[in-house]
Every structure is written in C-alpha cells, then in structure tokens.
Amino acid sequence: MKGLITLKMTDEIKQLLEKQRPVPIGTCDADLDEDGNCTVNLIYVSFIKVYDDETILISNNKFFKTERNLLKNKNVTIAIYDEETNKSFQLKGIATIHKEGKIFEDNVSWVQSRKKNIEPKAAVLIHINKIYSKHKKMVVNDDCIEFSRHTI
C-alpha cells in the first residue's frame, strides 16, 4: 500500500498465527452511534494466514457486517494467544479488499485446497502497522524490533 508504514512480524508471531484457529478479528462498526463513536465488531475467522512478513490474508467467505465495516473504516485488530506459553499479541493494521487479480486468485486456490465447496467473495489483506504484546508495543529501530512501554 502506497505510503503505509508496515511492521514485519517476528517468526514467533507468524508461527502462532498459523496454528491458532479460529482467530478473533475486530473492526469498527460502519454505523456510528449518536455521539459519533463506533461500536467494535468482533468475529472469529478460520481462513486466515500469513501472506508475507508484513501482511495477513483473510478470506471473506461469509462476511456481512465486517465487509460493510471495512468499506468505511479499514482499521483491523487481530488477537492471537498461545496457551502453551501464555503469550499473546495484538496486531493492528489497515485492510485492503481484493475481488479480482492475483491476491484474490491466491485466496481462492488456498481456500479451495482446504474446502472445495467454498466460494470466497473476496481476499482481505491486512497490512500490519502496530504490534502489541501485553502492555508493550513493538517498535522498529535500525531494522531491529524491540519492545517499549506503551499504554494501550
């Protein structure tokens, strides 16, 4: 995405994302309340994977409210948790929706390799721009990711 600063996910984060199912993702409700605030919409997705070091692919197989939300507000939050190590991460990013082209075709092939009867409506790429672990925020300094204190 042009002009978007993204973070590279660590191998630990990528491995955890690959093994957790389902994964909760949050979006901001497209309809604001009377005070102009959004309500958080949280869903679980099973068709989610690391696309590359900086992006996550989510297949839109049955999104209704989530797709409507992403058309108005592209911010997404993904929560992952490892029971074995008690480590958790919150990944925040900006979504792009693909209904044709290579990314969409990659998505269809991936989904149908797992379940032939599913017809994806779209591929959603999440470009990761913030990563949190408990009460720490990951920051990039000289191509090295480190944790710094950050209040959420």
Short mmCIF file of C-alpha atoms in Angstrom, two decimals, residues 4-151:
data_model
loop_
_atom_site.label_atom_id
_atom_site.label_comp_id
_atom_site.label_asym_id
_atom_site.label_seq_id
_atom_site.Cartn_x
_atom_site.Cartn_y
_atom_site.Cartn_z
CA LEU A 4 1.68 2.95 4.54
CA ILE A 5 4.31 2.14 7.14
CA THR A 6 4.20 -1.56 7.96
CA LEU A 7 5.93 -3.75 10.54
CA LYS A 8 7.49 -7.14 9.92
CA MET A 9 6.05 -9.87 12.10
CA THR A 10 8.51 -11.98 14.07
CA ASP A 11 8.77 -15.71 13.36
CA GLU A 12 7.11 -16.35 16.73
CA ILE A 13 4.08 -14.26 15.75
CA LYS A 14 3.83 -15.87 12.30
CA GLN A 15 4.02 -19.39 13.76
CA LEU A 16 1.39 -18.61 16.38
CA LEU A 17 -0.94 -17.10 13.78
CA GLU A 18 -0.61 -20.24 11.65
CA LYS A 19 -1.53 -22.60 14.49
CA GLN A 20 -4.38 -20.72 16.18
CA ARG A 21 -7.93 -21.42 14.93
CA PRO A 22 -10.23 -19.64 14.95
CA VAL A 23 -8.71 -16.16 15.24
CA PRO A 24 -10.71 -13.18 16.54
CA ILE A 25 -10.61 -10.03 14.42
CA GLY A 26 -12.16 -6.69 15.29
CA THR A 27 -13.43 -3.92 13.05
CA CYS A 28 -15.21 -0.63 13.69
CA ASP A 29 -18.95 -0.69 13.05
CA ALA A 30 -19.84 1.22 9.87
CA ASP A 31 -22.77 2.93 11.60
CA LEU A 32 -21.67 5.43 14.25
CA ASP A 33 -23.71 5.93 17.40
CA GLU A 34 -25.45 9.23 18.29
CA ASP A 35 -22.16 10.57 19.76
CA GLY A 36 -20.21 9.77 16.60
CA ASN A 37 -18.45 6.75 18.10
CA CYS A 38 -18.16 3.34 16.54
CA THR A 39 -19.05 0.06 18.16
CA VAL A 40 -16.47 -2.68 17.89
CA ASN A 41 -17.48 -5.66 15.76
CA LEU A 42 -15.67 -8.87 16.69
CA ILE A 43 -15.80 -12.08 14.67
CA TYR A 44 -13.84 -15.32 14.52
CA VAL A 45 -12.21 -16.35 11.27
CA SER A 46 -10.78 -19.73 10.32
CA PHE A 47 -9.41 -18.86 6.89
CA ILE A 48 -6.55 -16.61 7.96
CA LYS A 49 -2.84 -16.96 7.22
CA VAL A 50 0.43 -15.11 6.93
CA TYR A 51 0.68 -13.75 3.38
CA ASP A 52 4.18 -12.31 3.81
CA ASP A 53 6.27 -10.80 6.62
CA GLU A 54 4.11 -7.65 6.77
CA THR A 55 0.64 -8.82 5.75
CA ILE A 56 -2.02 -11.30 6.76
CA LEU A 57 -4.56 -12.78 4.36
CA ILE A 58 -8.15 -13.32 5.49
CA SER A 59 -10.64 -14.98 3.18
CA ASN A 60 -14.02 -13.29 3.04
CA ASN A 61 -16.24 -16.34 2.76
CA LYS A 62 -19.21 -15.19 4.83
CA PHE A 63 -18.54 -11.61 5.92
CA PHE A 64 -21.62 -9.48 6.15
CA LYS A 65 -21.16 -6.74 8.71
CA THR A 66 -17.35 -7.00 8.59
CA GLU A 67 -17.18 -6.24 4.86
CA ARG A 68 -19.53 -3.27 5.29
CA ASN A 69 -17.35 -2.02 8.15
CA LEU A 70 -14.12 -2.35 6.16
CA LEU A 71 -15.56 -0.33 3.28
CA LYS A 72 -16.00 2.62 5.68
CA ASN A 73 -13.09 2.09 8.10
CA LYS A 74 -10.10 -0.01 7.05
CA ASN A 75 -8.67 -0.45 10.58
CA VAL A 76 -8.49 -4.04 11.83
CA THR A 77 -7.32 -5.65 15.07
CA ILE A 78 -6.28 -9.30 15.31
CA ALA A 79 -5.70 -11.08 18.63
CA ILE A 80 -3.57 -14.21 18.94
CA TYR A 81 -2.81 -16.23 22.05
CA ASP A 82 -0.56 -19.20 22.81
CA GLU A 83 -1.94 -21.42 25.60
CA GLU A 84 1.35 -23.25 26.00
CA THR A 85 3.49 -20.17 26.62
CA ASN A 86 0.75 -17.79 27.84
CA LYS A 87 1.98 -15.23 25.29
CA SER A 88 -0.46 -13.01 23.47
CA PHE A 89 -0.17 -10.46 20.70
CA GLN A 90 -2.46 -7.84 19.27
CA LEU A 91 -1.82 -6.97 15.63
CA LYS A 92 -3.31 -3.80 14.19
CA GLY A 93 -3.40 -2.95 10.55
CA ILE A 94 -5.07 -1.49 7.50
CA ALA A 95 -7.23 -3.69 5.27
CA THR A 96 -7.37 -3.78 1.50
CA ILE A 97 -10.13 -5.77 -0.19
CA HIS A 98 -9.41 -7.73 -3.38
CA LYS A 99 -12.23 -9.16 -5.50
CA GLU A 100 -10.11 -9.91 -8.56
CA GLY A 101 -6.47 -10.23 -9.55
CA LYS A 102 -3.57 -12.27 -8.20
CA ILE A 103 -4.28 -11.82 -4.49
CA PHE A 104 -7.92 -12.86 -4.95
CA GLU A 105 -6.89 -15.85 -7.11
CA ASP A 106 -4.28 -16.90 -4.49
CA ASN A 107 -7.02 -16.72 -1.87
CA VAL A 108 -9.47 -18.85 -3.87
CA SER A 109 -6.81 -21.52 -4.52
CA TRP A 110 -5.83 -21.63 -0.85
CA VAL A 111 -9.41 -21.83 0.44
CA GLN A 112 -10.48 -24.45 -2.09
CA SER A 113 -7.40 -26.57 -1.32
CA ARG A 114 -8.83 -26.85 2.21
CA LYS A 115 -12.56 -26.95 1.38
CA LYS A 116 -13.56 -27.40 -2.26
CA ASN A 117 -17.18 -26.30 -1.81
CA ILE A 118 -16.39 -22.77 -0.53
CA GLU A 119 -16.55 -19.87 -2.98
CA PRO A 120 -14.69 -16.88 -1.44
CA LYS A 121 -16.28 -13.48 -2.03
CA ALA A 122 -13.03 -11.55 -1.54
CA ALA A 123 -9.50 -11.62 -0.19
CA VAL A 124 -8.72 -9.19 2.62
CA LEU A 125 -5.07 -8.26 3.13
CA ILE A 126 -4.19 -6.74 6.49
CA HIS A 127 -1.07 -4.56 6.32
CA ILE A 128 0.34 -4.73 9.88
CA ASN A 129 1.34 -1.33 11.29
CA LYS A 130 1.25 -1.91 15.07
CA ILE A 131 2.10 -4.94 17.21
CA TYR A 132 1.46 -5.20 20.95
CA SER A 133 2.37 -7.84 23.48
CA LYS A 134 0.52 -7.43 26.79
CA HIS A 135 1.35 -3.81 27.72
CA LYS A 136 4.24 -3.37 25.37
CA LYS A 137 4.38 -2.02 21.84
CA MET A 138 6.84 -3.32 19.28
CA VAL A 139 8.86 -0.61 17.57
CA VAL A 140 11.41 -0.77 14.80
CA ASN A 141 14.88 0.71 15.36
CA ASP A 142 17.58 0.16 12.74
CA ASP A 143 15.71 -2.85 11.32
CA CYS A 144 15.56 -4.44 14.78
CA ILE A 145 12.23 -4.96 16.54
CA GLU A 146 12.22 -4.27 20.26
CA PHE A 147 9.59 -3.76 22.93
CA SER A 148 8.94 -0.40 24.53
CA ARG A 149 6.45 0.53 27.23
CA HIS A 150 3.21 1.80 25.77
CA THR A 151 -0.16 2.28 27.38
#
